[in-house]
Amino acid sequence: MALWFEGGTHLDSDLGKVEGTVVAEYRGDHCETGRCCTVPRPLSRRVLLSRSLIDELRCTGHAHWRGESLLVLRPDHVAGHAARAWIFQLFAVRWREAGDPGVPDPELVLGVWPD
């Protein structure tokens, strides 16, 4: 999946505009369950995820694989609200410039809500 900066202002992909980057925080004082996983901003249809974040979420039980390319995220809270599960199909990415087929990025993947 190719990524590029469109007009220098936003990130675009072969599947459309990338709408955010998933960031997760672990907080020990947030709720009565103890350490919880919070995602400070709402998740959107097309997001970038780092492979190290995916590994961390899987190790703490806040994400798991469904099949080979579907990732189920289950943080405790998203944007201050109780969370539910989000399913993303993951695609390897490469950075493209004009006329260039792209350079693979070993750390990032594009997560897209499957239709």
Short mmCIF file of C-alpha atoms in Angstrom, two decimals:
data_model
loop_
_atom_site.label_atom_id
_atom_site.label_comp_id
_atom_site.label_asym_id
_atom_site.label_seq_id
_atom_site.Cartn_x
_atom_site.Cartn_y
_atom_site.Cartn_z
CA MET A 1 0.00 0.00 0.00
CA ALA A 2 1.55 3.29 -1.06
CA LEU A 3 1.60 6.37 1.22
CA TRP A 4 2.46 9.92 0.20
CA PHE A 5 1.96 13.49 1.33
CA GLU A 6 -0.72 15.15 -0.79
CA GLY A 7 0.12 18.81 -1.30
CA GLY A 8 2.33 18.70 1.78
CA THR A 9 -0.69 18.98 4.07
CA HIS A 10 -2.18 15.52 4.58
CA LEU A 11 -1.20 11.90 4.24
CA ASP A 12 -2.87 9.93 1.46
CA SER A 13 -2.84 6.25 0.48
CA ASP A 14 -3.95 4.04 -2.38
CA LEU A 15 -7.21 3.60 -0.42
CA GLY A 16 -7.81 7.28 0.40
CA LYS A 17 -6.84 9.86 3.01
CA VAL A 18 -5.15 8.54 6.16
CA GLU A 19 -7.23 9.93 9.02
CA GLY A 20 -4.94 9.46 12.00
CA THR A 21 -2.33 7.53 13.90
CA VAL A 22 -3.23 5.19 16.74
CA VAL A 23 -1.62 6.16 20.04
CA ALA A 24 -2.25 4.20 23.24
CA GLU A 25 -1.39 4.99 26.86
CA TYR A 26 -1.42 2.74 29.90
CA ARG A 27 -2.67 4.40 33.07
CA GLY A 28 -2.64 2.89 36.54
CA ASP A 29 -4.89 5.48 38.17
CA HIS A 30 -7.61 5.84 35.54
CA CYS A 31 -10.35 3.43 36.68
CA GLU A 32 -11.05 0.87 39.38
CA THR A 33 -9.79 -2.04 37.27
CA GLY A 34 -6.25 -0.79 37.79
CA ARG A 35 -3.98 -0.42 34.78
CA CYS A 36 -6.05 0.36 31.71
CA CYS A 37 -5.35 1.09 28.06
CA THR A 38 -6.62 4.43 26.78
CA VAL A 39 -6.62 5.78 23.23
CA PRO A 40 -6.92 9.58 23.55
CA ARG A 41 -8.50 10.28 20.14
CA PRO A 42 -11.39 8.59 18.32
CA LEU A 43 -10.35 5.85 15.90
CA SER A 44 -11.15 6.43 12.25
CA ARG A 45 -11.55 4.46 9.04
CA ARG A 46 -7.91 4.57 7.86
CA VAL A 47 -5.13 4.86 10.45
CA LEU A 48 -1.41 4.23 10.78
CA LEU A 49 -0.24 1.78 13.41
CA SER A 50 3.28 0.90 14.44
CA ARG A 51 4.21 -2.75 14.66
CA SER A 52 5.70 -2.15 18.13
CA LEU A 53 2.37 -0.72 19.37
CA ILE A 54 0.53 -3.74 17.96
CA ASP A 55 2.97 -6.07 19.78
CA GLU A 56 2.50 -4.16 23.04
CA LEU A 57 -1.31 -4.22 22.75
CA ARG A 58 -1.22 -7.96 22.01
CA CYS A 59 1.04 -8.65 25.01
CA THR A 60 -1.36 -6.85 27.36
CA GLY A 61 -4.48 -8.50 25.91
CA HIS A 62 -5.81 -5.33 24.23
CA ALA A 63 -5.44 -6.70 20.69
CA HIS A 64 -5.50 -10.05 18.94
CA TRP A 65 -5.30 -11.44 15.42
CA ARG A 66 -8.33 -12.75 13.58
CA GLY A 67 -6.94 -14.64 10.62
CA GLU A 68 -3.76 -13.44 8.94
CA SER A 69 -4.47 -9.76 8.29
CA LEU A 70 -7.31 -8.69 10.62
CA LEU A 71 -6.40 -7.07 13.93
CA VAL A 72 -9.02 -6.66 16.66
CA LEU A 73 -8.28 -3.75 19.02
CA ARG A 74 -9.94 -3.72 22.44
CA PRO A 75 -8.67 -0.74 24.46
CA ASP A 76 -10.44 0.04 27.74
CA HIS A 77 -11.25 3.64 26.79
CA VAL A 78 -11.25 5.67 23.56
CA ALA A 79 -11.49 9.48 23.67
CA GLY A 80 -12.75 9.38 27.27
CA HIS A 81 -15.53 6.86 26.63
CA ALA A 82 -15.85 3.16 27.35
CA ALA A 83 -14.44 1.33 24.37
CA ARG A 84 -15.67 -1.43 22.15
CA ALA A 85 -13.80 -3.58 19.66
CA TRP A 86 -12.44 -2.16 16.41
CA ILE A 87 -11.39 -4.43 13.56
CA PHE A 88 -8.76 -3.28 11.09
CA GLN A 89 -7.40 -5.03 8.03
CA LEU A 90 -3.66 -4.36 8.00
CA PHE A 91 -1.58 -3.53 4.94
CA ALA A 92 2.20 -3.18 4.68
CA VAL A 93 3.11 0.32 3.53
CA ARG A 94 5.72 1.95 1.33
CA TRP A 95 6.50 5.66 1.03
CA ARG A 96 6.03 6.95 -2.50
CA GLU A 97 7.35 10.11 -4.15
CA ALA A 98 6.64 11.36 -7.66
CA GLY A 99 7.59 8.64 -10.15
CA ASP A 100 9.04 6.42 -7.40
CA PRO A 101 7.44 3.01 -6.71
CA GLY A 102 8.08 3.50 -2.99
CA VAL A 103 10.32 2.48 -0.14
CA PRO A 104 8.89 -0.18 2.23
CA ASP A 105 8.43 0.90 5.86
CA PRO A 106 9.22 -2.01 8.19
CA GLU A 107 7.66 -0.34 11.27
CA LEU A 108 4.31 1.03 10.04
CA VAL A 109 1.13 -0.59 8.73
CA LEU A 110 -2.08 0.94 7.43
CA GLY A 111 -5.19 -0.22 9.26
CA VAL A 112 -8.46 0.00 7.31
CA TRP A 113 -11.96 -0.84 8.51
CA PRO A 114 -13.07 -3.71 6.29
CA ASP A 115 -16.36 -3.14 4.46
#
